[in-house]
Tab-separated table of C-alpha atoms and ligand atoms in Angstrom:
chain	number	residue	atom	x	y	z
A	1	MET	CA	-2.967	225.428	69.050
A	2	SER	CA	-1.945	224.578	65.465
A	3	ALA	CA	1.518	226.025	66.182
A	4	LYS	CA	1.954	223.641	69.111
A	5	ALA	CA	0.499	220.716	67.162
A	6	TRP	CA	2.828	221.553	64.264
A	7	ALA	CA	5.907	221.609	66.517
A	8	GLU	CA	4.924	218.213	67.926
A	9	ALA	CA	4.134	216.788	64.483
A	10	ARG	CA	7.570	217.809	63.241
A	11	ARG	CA	9.155	215.852	66.073
A	12	ALA	CA	7.135	212.722	65.228
A	13	LEU	CA	6.483	212.699	61.462
A	14	ALA	CA	8.874	213.175	58.548
A	15	GLY	CA	8.530	216.872	57.727
A	16	GLY	CA	5.536	216.961	60.085
A	17	VAL	CA	3.170	215.455	57.507
A	18	ASP	CA	2.222	212.314	55.598
A	19	SER	CA	1.909	214.064	52.236
A	20	PRO	CA	4.166	217.022	51.370
A	21	VAL	CA	1.634	219.644	50.240
A	22	ARG	CA	-0.038	219.542	53.669
A	23	ALA	CA	3.034	221.308	55.116
A	24	PHE	CA	1.892	224.653	53.543
A	25	LYS	CA	5.362	225.273	52.048
A	26	ALA	CA	3.814	226.772	48.911
A	27	VAL	CA	1.669	229.254	50.826
A	28	GLY	CA	3.657	229.911	54.009
A	29	GLY	CA	2.489	229.878	57.601
A	30	THR	CA	1.639	227.032	59.928
A	31	PRO	CA	-0.546	224.217	58.593
A	32	VAL	CA	-4.040	224.117	60.031
A	33	PHE	CA	-4.820	220.967	61.994
A	34	MET	CA	-8.351	219.870	61.243
A	35	SER	CA	-10.238	217.764	63.724
A	36	ARG	CA	-13.754	217.454	62.326
A	37	GLY	CA	-15.765	217.804	59.139
A	38	LEU	CA	-19.494	218.259	58.646
A	39	GLY	CA	-21.227	218.990	55.347
A	40	PRO	CA	-19.267	221.671	53.470
A	41	HIS	CA	-17.242	222.616	56.556
A	42	LEU	CA	-14.052	221.615	58.326
A	43	TYR	CA	-13.329	222.561	61.950
A	44	ASP	CA	-9.796	223.074	63.223
A	45	ASP	CA	-8.413	221.990	66.581
A	46	GLU	CA	-9.640	225.266	68.144
A	47	GLY	CA	-13.145	224.819	66.767
A	48	LYS	CA	-12.798	227.478	64.040
A	49	ARG	CA	-15.007	226.661	61.041
A	50	TYR	CA	-13.837	226.722	57.403
A	51	LEU	CA	-15.801	226.351	54.190
A	52	ASP	CA	-13.882	223.479	52.599
A	53	LEU	CA	-13.069	223.944	48.903
A	54	CYS	CA	-10.388	221.230	48.925
A	55	LEU	CA	-12.638	218.347	50.055
A	56	SER	CA	-9.829	215.871	50.686
A	57	TRP	CA	-8.471	216.639	47.239
A	58	GLY	CA	-11.807	215.978	45.595
A	59	ALA	CA	-12.751	212.744	47.378
A	60	ILE	CA	-15.689	214.128	49.362
A	61	ILE	CA	-18.436	214.802	46.819
A	62	LEU	CA	-21.397	214.599	49.251
A	63	GLY	CA	-19.775	216.759	51.944
A	64	HIS	CA	-18.146	215.600	55.174
A	65	ALA	CA	-19.664	213.021	57.530
A	66	ASP	CA	-22.620	212.476	55.226
A	67	GLU	CA	-25.228	210.531	57.207
A	68	GLY	CA	-25.691	207.765	54.646
A	69	VAL	CA	-21.960	207.201	54.219
A	70	THR	CA	-21.312	207.289	57.965
A	71	ALA	CA	-24.105	204.790	58.618
A	72	ALA	CA	-22.775	202.419	55.930
A	73	VAL	CA	-19.268	202.549	57.410
A	74	GLN	CA	-20.608	201.989	60.935
A	75	ARG	CA	-22.719	199.040	59.790
A	76	GLN	CA	-19.703	197.447	58.174
A	77	ALA	CA	-17.294	198.230	61.026
A	78	VAL	CA	-19.275	196.146	63.493
A	79	LEU	CA	-19.225	193.244	61.022
A	80	GLY	CA	-15.438	193.425	60.693
A	81	THR	CA	-13.023	195.738	58.942
A	82	SER	CA	-10.860	193.424	56.855
A	83	PHE	CA	-11.180	189.762	55.927
A	84	GLY	CA	-8.507	189.252	53.283
A	85	THR	CA	-11.031	187.145	51.351
A	86	ALA	CA	-13.401	187.659	48.463
A	87	THR	CA	-16.519	189.658	49.432
A	88	GLU	CA	-19.763	190.350	47.605
A	89	ALA	CA	-19.329	194.039	48.329
A	90	GLU	CA	-16.431	194.228	45.838
A	91	THR	CA	-18.598	192.772	43.067
A	92	ALA	CA	-21.453	195.114	43.975
A	93	LEU	CA	-19.266	198.227	43.815
A	94	ALA	CA	-17.658	197.052	40.559
A	95	ARG	CA	-21.114	196.494	39.045
A	96	ARG	CA	-22.217	199.974	40.046
A	97	ILE	CA	-19.081	201.488	38.495
A	98	GLN	CA	-19.689	199.550	35.263
A	99	GLU	CA	-23.057	201.299	34.857
A	100	ALA	CA	-21.243	204.614	34.481
A	101	PHE	CA	-17.995	203.297	32.949
A	102	PRO	CA	-19.067	200.507	30.571
A	103	GLY	CA	-15.524	200.210	29.181
A	104	MET	CA	-14.383	198.862	32.583
A	105	GLU	CA	-15.617	195.330	31.826
A	106	ARG	CA	-13.336	193.966	34.535
A	107	ILE	CA	-12.153	195.966	37.525
A	108	ARG	CA	-9.402	195.509	40.106
A	109	PHE	CA	-9.557	197.538	43.321
A	110	THR	CA	-6.426	198.861	45.024
A	111	SER	CA	-5.856	200.983	48.137
A	112	SER	CA	-4.754	204.180	46.349
A	113	GLY	CA	-4.672	205.940	43.015
A	114	THR	CA	-0.896	205.532	42.967
A	115	GLU	CA	-1.250	201.758	43.033
A	116	ALA	CA	-3.929	201.818	40.345
A	117	ALA	CA	-1.666	203.831	38.004
A	118	MET	CA	1.421	201.752	38.756
A	119	SER	CA	-0.466	198.490	38.209
A	120	ALA	CA	-2.163	199.670	35.002
A	121	ILE	CA	1.230	200.553	33.543
A	122	ARG	CA	2.637	197.142	34.430
A	123	LEU	CA	-0.415	195.606	32.775
A	124	ALA	CA	0.083	197.712	29.643
A	125	ARG	CA	3.710	196.628	29.451
A	126	GLY	CA	2.739	193.003	30.039
A	127	VAL	CA	0.063	193.052	27.349
A	128	THR	CA	2.092	194.878	24.695
A	129	GLY	CA	5.549	193.509	25.497
A	130	ARG	CA	6.883	197.099	25.232
A	131	LYS	CA	8.844	199.101	27.797
A	132	THR	CA	8.429	202.811	27.165
A	133	ILE	CA	5.458	204.878	28.288
A	134	VAL	CA	4.286	208.418	27.576
A	135	LYS	CA	2.912	210.913	30.069
A	136	PHE	CA	2.197	214.640	29.867
A	137	GLU	CA	3.947	217.534	31.533
A	138	GLY	CA	2.036	218.709	34.587
A	139	CYS	CA	-0.086	215.541	34.881
A	140	TYR	CA	0.257	213.603	38.128
A	141	HIS	CA	-0.447	209.915	38.430
A	142	GLY	CA	0.752	209.161	41.938
A	143	HIS	CA	4.258	208.703	43.204
A	144	SER	CA	5.503	205.463	41.656
A	145	ASP	CA	9.038	205.665	40.226
A	146	GLY	CA	8.369	205.764	36.501
A	147	LEU	CA	5.720	208.460	36.833
A	148	LEU	CA	7.782	210.875	38.903
A	149	VAL	CA	9.488	212.471	35.984
A	150	LYS	CA	9.568	215.906	34.454
A	151	ALA	CA	9.953	217.039	30.883
A	152	GLY	CA	13.231	218.420	29.674
A	153	SER	CA	13.089	221.073	27.004
A	154	GLY	CA	12.366	220.037	23.459
A	155	LEU	CA	9.334	218.356	22.078
A	156	ALA	CA	9.707	214.779	23.261
A	157	THR	CA	12.268	214.222	25.917
A	158	PHE	CA	12.928	210.946	27.622
A	159	ALA	CA	12.829	212.284	31.080
A	160	CYS	CA	15.152	212.576	34.022
A	161	PRO	CA	13.900	211.815	37.555
A	162	ASP	CA	11.899	214.453	39.391
A	163	SER	CA	12.758	212.985	42.791
A	164	ASP	CA	15.968	211.689	44.304
A	165	GLY	CA	15.820	207.935	44.595
A	166	VAL	CA	14.368	207.329	41.131
A	167	PRO	CA	17.034	205.642	38.970
A	168	GLU	CA	17.616	207.311	35.610
A	169	GLU	CA	17.187	203.931	33.964
A	170	ILE	CA	13.573	203.846	35.163
A	171	ALA	CA	12.766	207.508	34.489
A	172	GLY	CA	14.377	207.091	31.074
A	173	LEU	CA	11.576	204.755	30.025
A	174	THR	CA	9.034	207.576	30.416
A	175	ALA	CA	8.662	210.159	27.665
A	176	VAL	CA	7.054	213.433	28.692
A	177	LEU	CA	5.122	215.495	26.152
A	178	PRO	CA	3.419	218.884	26.475
A	179	TYR	CA	-0.278	218.681	27.363
A	180	ASN	CA	-2.770	219.715	24.696
A	181	ASP	CA	-0.169	219.638	21.910
A	182	SER	CA	-1.431	217.310	19.184
A	183	SER	CA	1.500	218.171	16.883
A	184	ALA	CA	4.071	217.075	19.480
A	185	LEU	CA	2.118	213.868	19.920
A	186	LYS	CA	2.070	213.168	16.179
A	187	ARG	CA	5.802	213.883	15.930
A	188	PHE	CA	6.512	211.554	18.824
A	189	PHE	CA	4.630	208.684	17.205
A	190	ALA	CA	6.271	209.386	13.837
A	191	GLU	CA	9.800	209.403	15.237
A	192	ASN	CA	9.736	206.701	17.942
A	193	GLU	CA	8.873	203.069	18.422
A	194	PRO	CA	5.303	202.953	19.718
A	195	PRO	CA	5.138	202.932	23.535
A	196	ALA	CA	3.286	200.429	25.725
A	197	CYS	CA	0.824	203.096	26.828
A	198	VAL	CA	0.020	206.766	26.983
A	199	ILE	CA	-1.325	207.877	30.350
A	200	VAL	CA	-3.200	211.161	30.638
A	201	GLU	CA	-5.482	213.102	32.926
A	202	PRO	CA	-8.267	213.697	30.378
A	203	VAL	CA	-8.975	216.932	32.247
A	204	ALA	CA	-5.802	217.976	34.006
A	205	GLY	CA	-6.228	218.707	37.700
A	206	ASN	CA	-2.673	218.595	38.948
A	207	MET	CA	-1.335	221.712	37.224
A	208	GLY	CA	-4.520	223.395	38.333
A	209	VAL	CA	-7.555	222.672	36.168
A	210	VAL	CA	-6.706	222.651	32.461
A	211	ALA	CA	-9.367	221.451	30.018
A	212	PRO	CA	-8.389	219.325	27.027
A	213	ALA	CA	-8.133	221.407	23.846
A	214	PRO	CA	-10.572	220.463	21.073
A	215	GLY	CA	-9.106	217.507	19.189
A	216	PHE	CA	-6.385	216.624	21.700
A	217	LEU	CA	-8.048	213.543	23.201
A	218	GLU	CA	-9.318	212.497	19.753
A	219	THR	CA	-5.778	212.646	18.327
A	220	LEU	CA	-4.517	210.683	21.293
A	221	ARG	CA	-7.164	208.023	20.745
A	222	SER	CA	-6.543	207.619	17.041
A	223	LEU	CA	-2.714	207.558	17.255
A	224	THR	CA	-2.681	205.010	20.078
A	225	SER	CA	-5.249	202.784	18.358
A	226	ARG	CA	-3.272	202.821	15.135
A	227	ARG	CA	0.007	201.866	16.834
A	228	GLY	CA	-1.277	199.233	19.268
A	229	THR	CA	-0.525	201.482	22.258
A	230	LEU	CA	-2.906	201.325	25.212
A	231	LEU	CA	-4.566	204.604	26.154
A	232	ILE	CA	-4.938	205.053	29.916
A	233	PHE	CA	-7.294	207.719	31.236
A	234	ASP	CA	-6.367	208.633	34.781
A	235	GLU	CA	-9.804	209.575	36.130
A	236	VAL	CA	-8.762	209.420	39.787
A	237	ILE	CA	-10.007	213.020	40.074
A	238	THR	CA	-12.413	213.311	37.132
A	239	GLY	CA	-14.249	209.984	37.611
A	240	TYR	CA	-17.664	210.787	39.153
A	241	ARG	CA	-16.496	214.408	39.343
A	242	VAL	CA	-16.913	216.059	35.945
A	243	SER	CA	-19.892	213.890	35.005
A	244	TRP	CA	-21.626	210.609	35.852
A	245	GLY	CA	-19.357	208.738	33.414
A	246	GLY	CA	-16.271	210.886	34.063
A	247	ALA	CA	-14.286	212.716	31.395
A	248	GLN	CA	-14.592	209.799	28.964
A	249	ALA	CA	-18.361	210.267	28.832
A	250	MET	CA	-18.072	214.044	28.749
A	251	TYR	CA	-15.700	214.041	25.742
A	252	GLY	CA	-16.954	210.819	24.118
A	253	ILE	CA	-13.601	209.011	24.050
A	254	ARG	CA	-13.216	205.462	25.334
A	255	PRO	CA	-9.743	204.633	26.689
A	256	ASP	CA	-8.323	201.102	26.926
A	257	LEU	CA	-7.806	201.380	30.677
A	258	THR	CA	-9.422	203.695	33.231
A	259	LEU	CA	-8.076	204.613	36.669
A	260	LEU	CA	-10.426	205.656	39.458
A	261	GLY	CA	-9.908	206.611	43.113
A	262	LYS	CA	-11.012	209.276	45.599
A	263	ILE	CA	-14.839	209.536	45.201
A	264	ILE	CA	-15.392	205.783	44.686
A	265	GLY	CA	-14.033	205.185	48.218
A	266	GLY	CA	-16.216	207.810	49.891
A	267	GLY	CA	-13.212	209.228	51.763
A	268	LEU	CA	-11.648	205.869	52.646
A	269	PRO	CA	-8.489	204.573	50.967
A	270	VAL	CA	-9.206	203.287	47.466
A	271	GLY	CA	-8.123	203.047	43.874
A	272	ALA	CA	-9.333	200.987	40.917
A	273	PHE	CA	-8.349	200.222	37.374
A	274	GLY	CA	-10.243	198.463	34.648
A	275	GLY	CA	-10.713	197.851	30.955
A	276	SER	CA	-11.807	195.166	28.534
A	277	ALA	CA	-11.982	191.572	29.763
A	278	ARG	CA	-9.257	190.684	27.258
A	279	ILE	CA	-6.751	193.163	28.701
A	280	MET	CA	-7.703	192.695	32.359
A	281	ASN	CA	-7.480	188.901	32.088
A	282	ALA	CA	-3.726	189.302	31.651
A	283	LEU	CA	-3.639	190.054	35.407
A	284	ALA	CA	-2.880	187.295	37.923
A	285	PRO	CA	-4.516	184.919	38.743
A	286	GLU	CA	-5.811	184.522	35.140
A	287	GLY	CA	-2.721	185.933	33.517
A	288	ARG	CA	0.946	186.542	34.101
A	289	VAL	CA	0.983	190.204	35.226
A	290	TYR	CA	1.239	190.189	39.007
A	291	GLN	CA	-0.714	192.625	41.154
A	292	ALA	CA	-2.055	192.235	44.706
A	293	GLY	CA	-2.926	194.005	47.986
A	294	THR	CA	-3.715	192.988	51.584
A	295	LEU	CA	-6.354	195.716	51.945
A	296	SER	CA	-7.419	195.935	48.279
A	297	GLY	CA	-11.214	196.080	48.064
A	298	ASN	CA	-11.458	196.232	51.853
A	299	PRO	CA	-14.993	196.114	53.268
A	300	LEU	CA	-14.976	199.628	54.751
A	301	SER	CA	-13.916	201.338	51.520
A	302	MET	CA	-16.393	199.233	49.537
A	303	ALA	CA	-19.229	200.142	51.930
A	304	ALA	CA	-18.410	203.856	51.814
A	305	GLY	CA	-18.014	203.751	48.031
A	306	ARG	CA	-21.348	202.017	47.520
A	307	ALA	CA	-23.100	204.508	49.798
A	308	VAL	CA	-21.701	207.428	47.781
A	309	LEU	CA	-22.313	205.961	44.333
A	310	SER	CA	-25.896	205.060	45.246
A	311	ARG	CA	-26.552	208.813	45.493
A	312	LEU	CA	-24.875	209.857	42.230
A	313	SER	CA	-26.702	210.074	38.915
A	314	PRO	CA	-26.564	212.152	35.728
A	315	GLU	CA	-29.052	214.599	37.360
A	316	PHE	CA	-26.796	214.965	40.418
A	317	PHE	CA	-24.003	216.171	38.127
A	318	ARG	CA	-26.262	218.489	36.148
A	319	ASP	CA	-27.141	220.281	39.405
A	320	LEU	CA	-23.657	220.337	40.896
A	321	ASN	CA	-22.007	221.441	37.641
A	322	ALA	CA	-24.546	224.243	37.143
A	323	ARG	CA	-23.837	225.532	40.647
A	324	ALA	CA	-20.078	225.320	40.009
A	325	ALA	CA	-20.392	227.098	36.645
A	326	SER	CA	-22.224	230.008	38.207
A	327	PHE	CA	-19.761	230.185	41.113
A	328	ALA	CA	-16.703	230.136	38.826
A	329	SER	CA	-18.058	232.785	36.480
A	330	ARG	CA	-18.989	235.061	39.384
A	331	LEU	CA	-15.507	234.588	40.861
A	332	GLU	CA	-13.923	235.490	37.540
A	333	ALA	CA	-16.173	238.551	37.239
A	334	LEU	CA	-15.116	239.555	40.732
A	335	PHE	CA	-11.444	239.285	39.740
A	336	ARG	CA	-12.167	241.477	36.700
A	337	ARG	CA	-13.943	244.095	38.809
A	338	ARG	CA	-10.936	244.193	41.104
A	339	ARG	CA	-8.661	244.543	38.052
A	340	LEU	CA	-6.674	241.473	39.067
A	341	ALA	CA	-4.845	239.624	36.312
A	342	ALA	CA	-6.668	236.439	37.229
A	343	SER	CA	-8.913	233.850	35.610
A	344	VAL	CA	-10.888	230.829	36.740
A	345	SER	CA	-10.508	227.546	34.901
A	346	ARG	CA	-13.361	225.084	35.490
A	347	VAL	CA	-14.626	221.737	34.255
A	348	GLY	CA	-17.618	220.229	36.059
A	349	SER	CA	-17.244	220.989	39.768
A	350	MET	CA	-13.442	221.264	39.721
A	351	PHE	CA	-11.895	224.695	39.276
A	352	THR	CA	-8.707	226.678	39.811
A	353	PRO	CA	-8.236	230.411	40.250
A	354	PHE	CA	-5.087	231.202	38.242
A	355	PHE	CA	-3.293	234.501	38.747
A	356	LEU	CA	-2.901	234.773	35.010
A	357	PRO	CA	-4.920	236.954	32.633
A	358	ARG	CA	-5.928	233.910	30.516
A	359	ARG	CA	-6.781	230.327	31.370
A	360	PRO	CA	-3.714	228.170	30.716
A	361	ARG	CA	-3.641	225.421	28.098
A	362	ASN	CA	-0.610	223.517	29.370
A	363	PHE	CA	1.909	223.307	32.183
A	364	THR	CA	4.264	225.984	30.818
A	365	GLU	CA	1.418	228.492	30.828
A	366	ALA	CA	0.021	227.336	34.202
A	367	ALA	CA	3.466	227.674	35.774
A	368	ARG	CA	3.410	231.420	34.973
A	369	SER	CA	0.593	231.909	37.484
A	370	ASP	CA	1.700	234.382	40.147
A	371	ARG	CA	2.520	232.095	43.084
A	372	ARG	CA	3.067	234.937	45.518
A	373	ARG	CA	-0.291	236.443	44.705
A	374	PHE	CA	-1.889	233.026	45.158
A	375	ALA	CA	-0.198	232.580	48.557
A	376	LYS	CA	-1.618	235.963	49.631
A	377	PHE	CA	-5.060	234.979	48.339
A	378	PHE	CA	-4.866	231.619	50.130
A	379	ARG	CA	-3.862	233.167	53.481
A	380	ALA	CA	-6.499	235.889	53.265
A	381	ALA	CA	-9.145	233.263	52.447
A	382	LEU	CA	-7.979	231.065	55.322
A	383	SER	CA	-8.244	233.934	57.789
A	384	ARG	CA	-11.819	234.543	56.504
A	385	GLY	CA	-12.750	230.901	57.086
A	386	ILE	CA	-12.267	229.432	53.604
A	387	TYR	CA	-10.017	226.427	53.109
A	388	LEU	CA	-8.507	226.237	49.599
A	389	PRO	CA	-5.936	223.647	48.469
A	390	PRO	CA	-2.611	225.010	49.761
A	391	SER	CA	-0.911	225.337	46.351
A	392	ALA	CA	-1.458	227.461	43.242
A	393	PHE	CA	-1.385	224.363	41.017
A	394	GLU	CA	-4.206	222.280	42.429
A	395	ALA	CA	-7.891	221.914	41.765
A	396	SER	CA	-10.548	223.210	44.154
A	397	PHE	CA	-13.864	221.385	44.405
A	398	LEU	CA	-17.513	221.798	45.346
A	399	SER	CA	-19.697	219.135	46.939
A	400	SER	CA	-23.467	218.711	46.954
A	401	ALA	CA	-23.381	220.040	50.536
A	402	HIS	CA	-22.232	223.466	49.245
A	403	ASP	CA	-25.526	225.282	48.858
A	404	PRO	CA	-25.992	228.731	47.283
A	405	SER	CA	-25.686	230.500	50.660
A	406	HIS	CA	-22.254	228.929	51.275
A	407	LEU	CA	-21.116	229.987	47.835
A	408	GLU	CA	-22.453	233.508	48.352
A	409	SER	CA	-20.435	233.839	51.558
A	410	ALA	CA	-17.311	232.509	49.788
A	411	LEU	CA	-17.696	235.163	47.076
A	412	GLU	CA	-18.124	237.860	49.714
A	413	ALA	CA	-14.911	236.703	51.408
A	414	PHE	CA	-13.025	236.503	48.090
A	415	ALA	CA	-13.985	240.109	47.345
A	416	THR	CA	-11.354	241.226	49.860
A	417	CYS	CA	-8.704	238.490	49.486
B	501	LIG	N1	-3.937	210.289	39.711
B	501	LIG	C1	-4.415	211.529	39.876
B	501	LIG	C2	-5.012	212.251	38.714
B	501	LIG	C3	-4.364	212.137	41.133
B	501	LIG	O1	-4.821	213.383	41.284
B	501	LIG	C4	-3.815	211.415	42.211
B	501	LIG	C5	-3.747	212.026	43.548
B	501	LIG	O2	-4.090	213.138	43.776
B	501	LIG	C6	-3.333	210.123	41.993
B	501	LIG	C7	-3.415	209.586	40.726
B	501	LIG	C8	-2.753	209.342	43.107
B	501	LIG	O3	-3.751	208.940	43.980
B	501	LIG	P1	-3.413	208.612	45.515
B	501	LIG	O4	-3.031	209.902	46.156
B	501	LIG	O5	-4.678	207.998	46.028
B	501	LIG	O6	-2.283	207.635	45.504
C-alpha cells in the first residue's frame, strides 16, 4: 500500500513530501505512510503497528492522541478554529510558559519554529543595530535564508549558502563556528566586530544529540554579555524536553531570547520566542521591528499546548528522564555486547544511536557516524515494528506513554538490528 501511496504522492507533491527527510532518502526504501497514532504507537495505512521513537520530531511528549489533548482540541474546534483577534488563551499559555521560563517576560507566538528563529534574529538586529549573526555548525534553526548556511573550513568562516536560492549576500552575514569549541568562540570575538546575536541549540539535536561541553555555554554567555551581543537559545526541541525549564534551567544559563516550538503546541503548528520586556517591546506594535502572522497563537494550538503543559512538571521530567537514561545505557550495553562500534548520546529523553565508538562532541565528529550501518539499523528496526527518525543525524525521543514494557520490546528488537 505504501508503494502505491508513494507513487501517487510523487505525482501530487514536490518530491512526494512536505518536508525532505520524510522521503527516506537517507535510509533507502519507500516511506511509510502513517494513518493513525495512539499512545507510543503509530499505525501505517495497512494497520501495521510501530513503536514510535520519532514522535513527530519530539513534539508528542504525552504520546499520540492523548485523551486530555484530544478533548481540549475538540472543545475548541466547536467554538471556532481561528478568529484573527486577541484571545485569552494566548495569555494563559504564555503565563504557563513563564512559570518554567521566567526569562521570557514577554512572549510572541508564531506558527512554526522557523518563524520564531527568523523573527528573533530580526529583533536582535533591530535592537542592536548590527547585521552579522553567529550560528554553530550542525545546529538547525529552521529554513529561513540566513540560517541555511554551512561552515567552510577554518575557524570562523562567513558562510556560503547551503541551499540554492539563498543569496550569498544574505548567507555572508552569518558566521558559522564549530560547536563546543570555546577557543574558536573567543578568537571570533577577539578578531571581529561583535555580532547582533549568537544563536545556539543549547543541547544540539540536529546533528544527532550532542551535549554541550562543560564551560561552552558559560563562555558563550560571558562573551556575548561583554560585547552587547544577544544570546539566543533555540529550545524548539529542548524546551519542555530535557527538563521542566528546558536546557537553560538544566545548565543554569539565562539567554537573552528563547525560542520554543513543538511540545508547546501539543502536535499542532506552533512556535514562540520571548525575552525581557525591554527587548520584546522593540517588536511592533510597541516598537519598530515588524513581525506578524494570520494564524499566530491560533486557538487550536493554544488549547492543545495548554492541555499538554498542564500535565508537565519537574516530577514528570524526573520520571521520563530516568526511564530514558536506563533505556539509553541498556542500548549502549547491547551495542557493546554485539561488538558494534556504536554509542548512544542522550540528554533528558532525547537520544541518538551513533555508529561511532565514542559520543561526538561536534558536527565534524558526528558526521563520521557510519551512515550505511545506520540505514541498515533503521530498516531492520522498521521491519520489526520500530519507527526511528529516518536519518543518522537526528534525535530520537521517548514520551510518557512509553512504559517499561514498550522499552523492553524495543531493546529485544534492537538486539538483532
Ligand atoms: N529549531 C530547532 C532546534 C529545530 O529542531 C527545528 C525543527 O526541527 C526548528 C527550529 C524549526 O522548527 P519548525 O520545523 O517548526 O519550523
